[in-house]
mmCIF file with all atom_site columns, C-alpha atoms in Angstrom:
data_model
loop_
_atom_site.group_PDB
_atom_site.id
_atom_site.type_symbol
_atom_site.label_atom_id
_atom_site.label_alt_id
_atom_site.label_comp_id
_atom_site.label_asym_id
_atom_site.label_entity_id
_atom_site.label_seq_id
_atom_site.pdbx_PDB_ins_code
_atom_site.Cartn_x
_atom_site.Cartn_y
_atom_site.Cartn_z
_atom_site.occupancy
_atom_site.B_iso_or_equiv
_atom_site.pdbx_formal_charge
_atom_site.auth_seq_id
_atom_site.auth_comp_id
_atom_site.auth_asym_id
_atom_site.auth_atom_id
_atom_site.pdbx_PDB_model_num
ATOM 1   C CA . MET B 1 1   ? 20.064 165.611 44.628 1.00 65.00 ? 1   MET B CA 1
ATOM 2   C CA . SER B 1 2   ? 17.964 162.634 43.254 1.00 79.00 ? 2   SER B CA 1
ATOM 3   C CA . LEU B 1 3   ? 18.473 161.405 39.921 1.00 84.00 ? 3   LEU B CA 1
ATOM 4   C CA . LYS B 1 4   ? 14.700 162.725 39.154 1.00 84.00 ? 4   LYS B CA 1
ATOM 5   C CA . ARG B 1 5   ? 15.947 166.197 39.642 1.00 83.00 ? 5   ARG B CA 1
ATOM 6   C CA . PHE B 1 6   ? 19.586 166.066 38.199 1.00 81.00 ? 6   PHE B CA 1
ATOM 7   C CA . ILE B 1 7   ? 18.020 165.384 34.978 1.00 82.00 ? 7   ILE B CA 1
ATOM 8   C CA . PHE B 1 8   ? 15.268 167.953 34.589 1.00 80.00 ? 8   PHE B CA 1
ATOM 9   C CA . LEU B 1 9   ? 17.841 170.738 34.977 1.00 78.00 ? 9   LEU B CA 1
ATOM 10  C CA . PHE B 1 10  ? 19.260 169.503 32.570 1.00 74.00 ? 10  PHE B CA 1
ATOM 11  C CA . VAL B 1 11  ? 17.072 169.082 30.063 1.00 75.00 ? 11  VAL B CA 1
ATOM 12  C CA . VAL B 1 12  ? 16.165 172.820 31.477 1.00 72.00 ? 12  VAL B CA 1
ATOM 13  C CA . ILE B 1 13  ? 19.442 173.861 31.476 1.00 74.00 ? 13  ILE B CA 1
ATOM 14  C CA . PHE B 1 14  ? 20.342 172.488 27.480 1.00 68.00 ? 14  PHE B CA 1
ATOM 15  C CA . SER B 1 15  ? 16.821 172.960 26.001 1.00 65.00 ? 15  SER B CA 1
ATOM 16  C CA . GLN B 1 16  ? 17.872 177.287 25.812 1.00 61.00 ? 16  GLN B CA 1
ATOM 17  C CA . VAL B 1 17  ? 21.057 176.355 25.028 1.00 55.00 ? 17  VAL B CA 1
ATOM 18  C CA . VAL B 1 18  ? 19.046 174.594 22.169 1.00 53.00 ? 18  VAL B CA 1
ATOM 19  C CA . PHE B 1 19  ? 16.611 177.023 21.183 1.00 52.00 ? 19  PHE B CA 1
ATOM 20  C CA . SER B 1 20  ? 18.667 180.122 21.394 1.00 49.00 ? 20  SER B CA 1
ATOM 21  C CA . GLN B 1 21  ? 19.879 178.852 18.033 1.00 47.00 ? 21  GLN B CA 1
ATOM 22  C CA . LYS B 1 22  ? 18.512 179.631 15.060 1.00 48.00 ? 22  LYS B CA 1
ATOM 23  C CA . LYS B 1 23  ? 18.982 179.785 10.935 1.00 50.00 ? 23  LYS B CA 1
ATOM 24  C CA . SER B 1 24  ? 19.000 183.544 9.449  1.00 49.00 ? 24  SER B CA 1
ATOM 25  C CA . ALA B 1 25  ? 15.882 183.794 7.008  1.00 51.00 ? 25  ALA B CA 1
ATOM 26  C CA . SER B 1 26  ? 18.677 184.878 3.840  1.00 52.00 ? 26  SER B CA 1
ATOM 27  C CA . GLY B 1 27  ? 20.673 181.739 4.839  1.00 52.00 ? 27  GLY B CA 1
ATOM 28  C CA . SER B 1 28  ? 23.539 182.804 6.764  1.00 51.00 ? 28  SER B CA 1
ATOM 29  C CA . ASP B 1 29  ? 25.445 182.513 9.866  1.00 50.00 ? 29  ASP B CA 1
ATOM 30  C CA . ALA B 1 30  ? 23.194 183.790 12.580 1.00 47.00 ? 30  ALA B CA 1
ATOM 31  C CA . SER B 1 31  ? 25.952 183.903 15.032 1.00 47.00 ? 31  SER B CA 1
ATOM 32  C CA . VAL B 1 32  ? 27.689 186.423 12.675 1.00 46.00 ? 32  VAL B CA 1
ATOM 33  C CA . ILE B 1 33  ? 25.974 189.091 14.411 1.00 49.00 ? 33  ILE B CA 1
ATOM 34  C CA . VAL B 1 34  ? 27.179 192.529 12.400 1.00 49.00 ? 34  VAL B CA 1
ATOM 35  C CA . PRO B 1 35  ? 29.606 192.196 9.088  1.00 52.00 ? 35  PRO B CA 1
ATOM 36  C CA . ASN B 1 36  ? 33.020 193.997 9.490  1.00 54.00 ? 36  ASN B CA 1
ATOM 37  C CA . GLU B 1 37  ? 31.519 196.581 6.351  1.00 52.00 ? 37  GLU B CA 1
ATOM 38  C CA . ASP B 1 38  ? 28.650 196.551 7.662  1.00 50.00 ? 38  ASP B CA 1
ATOM 39  C CA . LEU B 1 39  ? 30.673 197.859 11.206 1.00 50.00 ? 39  LEU B CA 1
ATOM 40  C CA . ALA B 1 40  ? 32.943 200.190 9.673  1.00 51.00 ? 40  ALA B CA 1
ATOM 41  C CA . ILE B 1 41  ? 29.650 201.825 8.266  1.00 48.00 ? 41  ILE B CA 1
ATOM 42  C CA . ILE B 1 42  ? 28.125 202.016 12.060 1.00 45.00 ? 42  ILE B CA 1
ATOM 43  C CA . LEU B 1 43  ? 30.827 203.256 13.490 1.00 47.00 ? 43  LEU B CA 1
ATOM 44  C CA . THR B 1 44  ? 31.246 206.178 11.318 1.00 45.00 ? 44  THR B CA 1
ATOM 45  C CA . ASN B 1 45  ? 28.330 207.375 11.139 1.00 43.00 ? 45  ASN B CA 1
ATOM 46  C CA . VAL B 1 46  ? 28.360 207.551 14.597 1.00 45.00 ? 46  VAL B CA 1
ATOM 47  C CA . ASN B 1 47  ? 31.335 210.032 14.021 1.00 42.00 ? 47  ASN B CA 1
ATOM 48  C CA . GLY B 1 48  ? 28.728 212.206 12.104 1.00 44.00 ? 48  GLY B CA 1
ATOM 49  C CA . ALA B 1 49  ? 29.261 211.044 8.204  1.00 44.00 ? 49  ALA B CA 1
ATOM 50  C CA . THR B 1 50  ? 28.101 209.251 5.221  1.00 46.00 ? 50  THR B CA 1
ATOM 51  C CA . SER B 1 51  ? 27.675 206.292 4.608  1.00 43.00 ? 51  SER B CA 1
ATOM 52  C CA . ASP B 1 52  ? 30.472 205.170 2.910  1.00 48.00 ? 52  ASP B CA 1
ATOM 53  C CA . ILE B 1 53  ? 33.607 204.883 4.030  1.00 47.00 ? 53  ILE B CA 1
ATOM 54  C CA . GLU B 1 54  ? 35.675 206.346 1.392  1.00 48.00 ? 54  GLU B CA 1
ATOM 55  C CA . LYS B 1 55  ? 33.255 209.315 1.578  1.00 52.00 ? 55  LYS B CA 1
ATOM 56  C CA . ALA B 1 56  ? 33.535 209.804 5.790  1.00 51.00 ? 56  ALA B CA 1
ATOM 57  C CA . LYS B 1 57  ? 34.575 212.596 7.168  1.00 53.00 ? 57  LYS B CA 1
ATOM 58  C CA . PRO B 1 58  ? 37.489 212.374 10.659 1.00 50.00 ? 58  PRO B CA 1
ATOM 59  C CA . PRO B 1 59  ? 35.649 213.568 13.667 1.00 50.00 ? 59  PRO B CA 1
ATOM 60  C CA . PRO B 1 60  ? 35.652 216.768 14.792 1.00 52.00 ? 60  PRO B CA 1
ATOM 61  C CA . TYR B 1 61  ? 38.671 216.783 17.045 1.00 45.00 ? 61  TYR B CA 1
ATOM 62  C CA . LEU B 1 62  ? 40.813 215.905 14.380 1.00 43.00 ? 62  LEU B CA 1
ATOM 63  C CA . SER B 1 63  ? 40.117 219.463 12.921 1.00 49.00 ? 63  SER B CA 1
ATOM 64  C CA . THR B 1 64  ? 42.035 220.547 16.710 1.00 50.00 ? 64  THR B CA 1
ATOM 65  C CA . GLY B 1 65  ? 45.100 220.108 15.586 1.00 60.00 ? 65  GLY B CA 1
ATOM 66  C CA . ASN B 1 66  ? 45.928 216.686 16.997 1.00 75.00 ? 66  ASN B CA 1
ATOM 67  C CA . GLY B 1 67  ? 44.665 213.525 16.228 1.00 80.00 ? 67  GLY B CA 1
ATOM 68  C CA . ILE B 1 68  ? 44.757 210.305 14.639 1.00 84.00 ? 68  ILE B CA 1
ATOM 69  C CA . LEU B 1 69  ? 42.130 208.144 12.754 1.00 85.00 ? 69  LEU B CA 1
ATOM 70  C CA . ILE B 1 70  ? 41.904 204.655 12.359 1.00 88.00 ? 70  ILE B CA 1
ATOM 71  C CA . GLN B 1 71  ? 39.148 202.667 10.176 1.00 90.00 ? 71  GLN B CA 1
ATOM 72  C CA . GLN B 1 72  ? 39.741 199.100 9.298  1.00 90.00 ? 72  GLN B CA 1
ATOM 73  C CA . VAL B 1 73  ? 37.408 197.224 7.378  1.00 91.00 ? 73  VAL B CA 1
ATOM 74  C CA . GLY B 1 74  ? 38.932 193.197 6.702  1.00 90.00 ? 74  GLY B CA 1
ATOM 75  C CA . ASP B 1 75  ? 40.614 190.793 8.764  1.00 91.00 ? 75  ASP B CA 1
ATOM 76  C CA . TYR B 1 76  ? 43.732 190.915 10.987 1.00 90.00 ? 76  TYR B CA 1
ATOM 77  C CA . ASN B 1 77  ? 44.987 194.976 9.463  1.00 90.00 ? 77  ASN B CA 1
ATOM 78  C CA . VAL B 1 78  ? 47.642 196.089 11.623 1.00 90.00 ? 78  VAL B CA 1
ATOM 79  C CA . ALA B 1 79  ? 48.461 199.872 12.512 1.00 89.00 ? 79  ALA B CA 1
ATOM 80  C CA . TYR B 1 80  ? 51.284 200.988 14.798 1.00 87.00 ? 80  TYR B CA 1
ATOM 81  C CA . VAL B 1 81  ? 51.540 204.639 15.337 1.00 86.00 ? 81  VAL B CA 1
ATOM 82  C CA . ASN B 1 82  ? 54.407 206.547 17.425 1.00 85.00 ? 82  ASN B CA 1
ATOM 83  C CA . VAL B 1 83  ? 54.410 210.128 16.644 1.00 83.00 ? 83  VAL B CA 1
ATOM 84  C CA . THR B 1 84  ? 55.594 212.665 19.189 1.00 80.00 ? 84  THR B CA 1
ATOM 85  C CA . SER B 1 85  ? 54.811 216.525 18.061 1.00 79.00 ? 85  SER B CA 1
ATOM 86  C CA . LYS B 1 86  ? 53.126 218.859 19.410 1.00 78.00 ? 86  LYS B CA 1
ATOM 87  C CA . THR B 1 87  ? 50.006 219.016 16.137 1.00 82.00 ? 87  THR B CA 1
ATOM 88  C CA . MET B 1 88  ? 49.635 215.887 14.227 1.00 83.00 ? 88  MET B CA 1
ATOM 89  C CA . ASP B 1 89  ? 46.930 215.286 11.574 1.00 87.00 ? 89  ASP B CA 1
ATOM 90  C CA . ILE B 1 90  ? 46.863 211.021 11.247 1.00 88.00 ? 90  ILE B CA 1
ATOM 91  C CA . GLN B 1 91  ? 44.377 209.798 8.961  1.00 91.00 ? 91  GLN B CA 1
ATOM 92  C CA . ILE B 1 92  ? 44.849 204.981 8.253  1.00 92.00 ? 92  ILE B CA 1
ATOM 93  C CA . ASN B 1 93  ? 42.058 204.237 5.953  1.00 93.00 ? 93  ASN B CA 1
ATOM 94  C CA . GLN B 1 94  ? 42.833 200.271 5.719  1.00 93.00 ? 94  GLN B CA 1
ATOM 95  C CA . GLU B 1 95  ? 40.440 197.814 3.071  1.00 93.00 ? 95  GLU B CA 1
ATOM 96  C CA . GLY B 1 96  ? 41.553 194.501 2.288  1.00 93.00 ? 96  GLY B CA 1
ATOM 97  C CA . ASP B 1 97  ? 43.040 191.679 4.830  1.00 94.00 ? 97  ASP B CA 1
ATOM 98  C CA . TYR B 1 98  ? 47.389 191.112 5.989  1.00 94.00 ? 98  TYR B CA 1
ATOM 99  C CA . ASN B 1 99  ? 47.420 195.340 5.303  1.00 94.00 ? 99  ASN B CA 1
ATOM 100 C CA . PHE B 1 100 ? 50.827 196.059 7.806  1.00 93.00 ? 100 PHE B CA 1
ATOM 101 C CA . TYR B 1 101 ? 51.183 200.052 8.607  1.00 92.00 ? 101 TYR B CA 1
ATOM 102 C CA . GLU B 1 102 ? 53.951 201.520 10.587 1.00 91.00 ? 102 GLU B CA 1
ATOM 103 C CA . PHE B 1 103 ? 54.532 205.007 11.611 1.00 88.00 ? 103 PHE B CA 1
ATOM 104 C CA . ALA B 1 104 ? 57.115 206.944 13.853 1.00 85.00 ? 104 ALA B CA 1
ATOM 105 C CA . LYS B 1 105 ? 58.234 210.619 14.472 1.00 80.00 ? 105 LYS B CA 1
ATOM 106 C CA . MET B 1 106 ? 59.437 211.771 17.187 1.00 69.00 ? 106 MET B CA 1
ATOM 107 C CA . SER B 1 107 ? 61.074 215.370 17.621 1.00 68.00 ? 107 SER B CA 1
ATOM 108 C CA . GLY B 1 108 ? 58.658 218.477 16.461 1.00 70.00 ? 108 GLY B CA 1
ATOM 109 C CA . GLY B 1 109 ? 57.666 219.558 13.371 1.00 77.00 ? 109 GLY B CA 1
ATOM 110 C CA . LYS B 1 110 ? 53.831 218.987 11.670 1.00 83.00 ? 110 LYS B CA 1
ATOM 111 C CA . VAL B 1 111 ? 52.540 215.872 10.645 1.00 85.00 ? 111 VAL B CA 1
ATOM 112 C CA . ASN B 1 112 ? 49.985 215.409 8.160  1.00 87.00 ? 112 ASN B CA 1
ATOM 113 C CA . VAL B 1 113 ? 49.905 212.199 7.253  1.00 89.00 ? 113 VAL B CA 1
ATOM 114 C CA . LYS B 1 114 ? 46.879 210.438 5.146  1.00 92.00 ? 114 LYS B CA 1
ATOM 115 C CA . VAL B 1 115 ? 47.409 206.613 3.769  1.00 93.00 ? 115 VAL B CA 1
ATOM 116 C CA . GLU B 1 116 ? 44.682 204.393 2.392  1.00 94.00 ? 116 GLU B CA 1
ATOM 117 C CA . GLN B 1 117 ? 45.499 200.641 1.618  1.00 94.00 ? 117 GLN B CA 1
ATOM 118 C CA . LYS B 1 118 ? 42.323 198.957 -0.515 1.00 95.00 ? 118 LYS B CA 1
ATOM 119 C CA . GLY B 1 119 ? 43.583 195.028 -0.994 1.00 95.00 ? 119 GLY B CA 1
ATOM 120 C CA . GLU B 1 120 ? 45.691 192.365 0.655  1.00 96.00 ? 120 GLU B CA 1
ATOM 121 C CA . SER B 1 121 ? 48.767 192.459 1.946  1.00 95.00 ? 121 SER B CA 1
ATOM 122 C CA . ASN B 1 122 ? 50.433 195.869 1.818  1.00 95.00 ? 122 ASN B CA 1
ATOM 123 C CA . ASN B 1 123 ? 52.876 196.862 3.797  1.00 94.00 ? 123 ASN B CA 1
ATOM 124 C CA . THR B 1 124 ? 53.902 200.715 4.406  1.00 92.00 ? 124 THR B CA 1
ATOM 125 C CA . MET B 1 125 ? 56.058 202.446 6.913  1.00 91.00 ? 125 MET B CA 1
ATOM 126 C CA . ASN B 1 126 ? 57.460 205.633 7.204  1.00 88.00 ? 126 ASN B CA 1
ATOM 127 C CA . ASN B 1 127 ? 60.131 206.353 9.668  1.00 86.00 ? 127 ASN B CA 1
ATOM 128 C CA . ALA B 1 128 ? 61.788 210.123 9.922  1.00 82.00 ? 128 ALA B CA 1
ATOM 129 C CA . LEU B 1 129 ? 63.044 209.661 13.721 1.00 78.00 ? 129 LEU B CA 1
ATOM 130 C CA . TYR B 1 130 ? 64.449 212.873 14.790 1.00 76.00 ? 130 TYR B CA 1
ATOM 131 C CA . SER B 1 131 ? 63.832 214.825 11.999 1.00 76.00 ? 131 SER B CA 1
ATOM 132 C CA . GLN B 1 132 ? 62.596 218.559 12.813 1.00 77.00 ? 132 GLN B CA 1
ATOM 133 C CA . TYR B 1 133 ? 60.972 218.769 9.020  1.00 80.00 ? 133 TYR B CA 1
ATOM 134 C CA . ASN B 1 134 ? 56.949 219.320 8.899  1.00 83.00 ? 134 ASN B CA 1
ATOM 135 C CA . MET B 1 135 ? 55.672 216.411 7.320  1.00 84.00 ? 135 MET B CA 1
ATOM 136 C CA . ASN B 1 136 ? 52.710 216.737 4.968  1.00 87.00 ? 136 ASN B CA 1
ATOM 137 C CA . MET B 1 137 ? 52.341 213.000 3.309  1.00 89.00 ? 137 MET B CA 1
ATOM 138 C CA . GLU B 1 138 ? 49.982 211.069 1.007  1.00 93.00 ? 138 GLU B CA 1
ATOM 139 C CA . THR B 1 139 ? 50.547 207.396 0.509  1.00 93.00 ? 139 THR B CA 1
ATOM 140 C CA . MET B 1 140 ? 47.640 205.243 -1.293 1.00 94.00 ? 140 MET B CA 1
ATOM 141 C CA . GLN B 1 141 ? 47.926 201.852 -1.853 1.00 94.00 ? 141 GLN B CA 1
ATOM 142 C CA . ASN B 1 142 ? 46.143 199.691 -4.245 1.00 96.00 ? 142 ASN B CA 1
ATOM 143 C CA . GLY B 1 143 ? 46.367 196.247 -4.974 1.00 95.00 ? 143 GLY B CA 1
ATOM 144 C CA . ASN B 1 144 ? 48.191 193.263 -3.383 1.00 96.00 ? 144 ASN B CA 1
ATOM 145 C CA . ASP B 1 145 ? 51.349 192.929 -1.623 1.00 96.00 ? 145 ASP B CA 1
ATOM 146 C CA . LEU B 1 146 ? 52.433 196.379 -2.030 1.00 95.00 ? 146 LEU B CA 1
ATOM 147 C CA . THR B 1 147 ? 54.973 197.756 -0.404 1.00 94.00 ? 147 THR B CA 1
ATOM 148 C CA . ILE B 1 148 ? 55.860 200.834 0.608  1.00 93.00 ? 148 ILE B CA 1
ATOM 149 C CA . GLN B 1 149 ? 58.862 202.015 2.961  1.00 92.00 ? 149 GLN B CA 1
ATOM 150 C CA . THR B 1 150 ? 60.047 205.666 3.900  1.00 89.00 ? 150 THR B CA 1
ATOM 151 C CA . ILE B 1 151 ? 62.706 206.967 5.847  1.00 87.00 ? 151 ILE B CA 1
ATOM 152 C CA . GLY B 1 152 ? 63.844 210.359 7.044  1.00 84.00 ? 152 GLY B CA 1
ATOM 153 C CA . ALA B 1 153 ? 62.662 212.805 6.315  1.00 82.00 ? 153 ALA B CA 1
ATOM 154 C CA . ASN B 1 154 ? 64.180 216.072 4.526  1.00 83.00 ? 154 ASN B CA 1
ATOM 155 C CA . SER B 1 155 ? 62.889 219.616 2.758  1.00 80.00 ? 155 SER B CA 1
ATOM 156 C CA . ILE B 1 156 ? 62.534 217.715 -0.659 1.00 80.00 ? 156 ILE B CA 1
ATOM 157 C CA . SER B 1 157 ? 60.350 214.359 1.162  1.00 79.00 ? 157 SER B CA 1
ATOM 158 C CA . SER B 1 158 ? 57.881 216.121 3.247  1.00 79.00 ? 158 SER B CA 1
ATOM 159 C CA . ASN B 1 159 ? 55.687 217.273 0.737  1.00 86.00 ? 159 ASN B CA 1
ATOM 160 C CA . MET B 1 160 ? 55.629 213.973 -0.776 1.00 90.00 ? 160 MET B CA 1
ATOM 161 C CA . LYS B 1 161 ? 52.518 211.771 -2.017 1.00 93.00 ? 161 LYS B CA 1
ATOM 162 C CA . ILE B 1 162 ? 53.258 208.283 -2.844 1.00 93.00 ? 162 ILE B CA 1
ATOM 163 C CA . THR B 1 163 ? 50.483 205.966 -4.966 1.00 94.00 ? 163 THR B CA 1
ATOM 164 C CA . GLN B 1 164 ? 50.973 202.795 -6.112 1.00 94.00 ? 164 GLN B CA 1
ATOM 165 C CA . THR B 1 165 ? 48.520 199.912 -8.289 1.00 94.00 ? 165 THR B CA 1
ATOM 166 C CA . GLY B 1 166 ? 48.960 196.593 -8.925 1.00 94.00 ? 166 GLY B CA 1
ATOM 167 C CA . SER B 1 167 ? 50.427 193.575 -7.355 1.00 94.00 ? 167 SER B CA 1
ATOM 168 C CA . GLY B 1 168 ? 54.004 192.446 -6.015 1.00 93.00 ? 168 GLY B CA 1
ATOM 169 C CA . ALA B 1 169 ? 55.300 196.840 -6.975 1.00 93.00 ? 169 ALA B CA 1
ATOM 170 C CA . SER B 1 170 ? 58.138 198.504 -3.592 1.00 93.00 ? 170 SER B CA 1
ATOM 171 C CA . VAL B 1 171 ? 58.587 201.822 -2.987 1.00 93.00 ? 171 VAL B CA 1
ATOM 172 C CA . ILE B 1 172 ? 60.803 203.320 -0.789 1.00 92.00 ? 172 ILE B CA 1
ATOM 173 C CA . VAL B 1 173 ? 62.385 206.905 -0.569 1.00 90.00 ? 173 VAL B CA 1
ATOM 174 C CA . ILE B 1 174 ? 65.691 207.247 1.669  1.00 88.00 ? 174 ILE B CA 1
ATOM 175 C CA . SER B 1 175 ? 65.709 211.045 2.618  1.00 84.00 ? 175 SER B CA 1
ATOM 176 C CA . ASN B 1 176 ? 68.627 212.682 4.628  1.00 77.00 ? 176 ASN B CA 1
#
């Protein structure tokens, strides 16, 4: 290949890269196509719900008694769900960064869990391994560095609702 052809190809190929980059009119970074908040709203609209995340309806398949809905807005949010149950309805909503949710339940019983985490670095861990009790649990965290940990399940804790606000607080519930 001659030097002229090489230079011509080099200019043609790299001119495409240079001219394909442009600055957005609003002055924001044009490489970010859809921010996280808008993406969550788009995904919510796809499921036929309103555009407000807090008023989002779960998709129709959750009404059959078996479903998991996870909505995450922010960076580095984690949700681990390990459930063995004939009937389950699990809804997880994480808004903020570095939020963590873990749920483990094996052996029987209906599971109905709703989790809402708003803020930064919140942790919720629900472990009810080998419990035959039905579980109807709702946990809400609104703040930063909040921790809720539930271990086990019994007739008292099977219909539990925990609401936690502020920052740097912990709640631990142990049921036998």
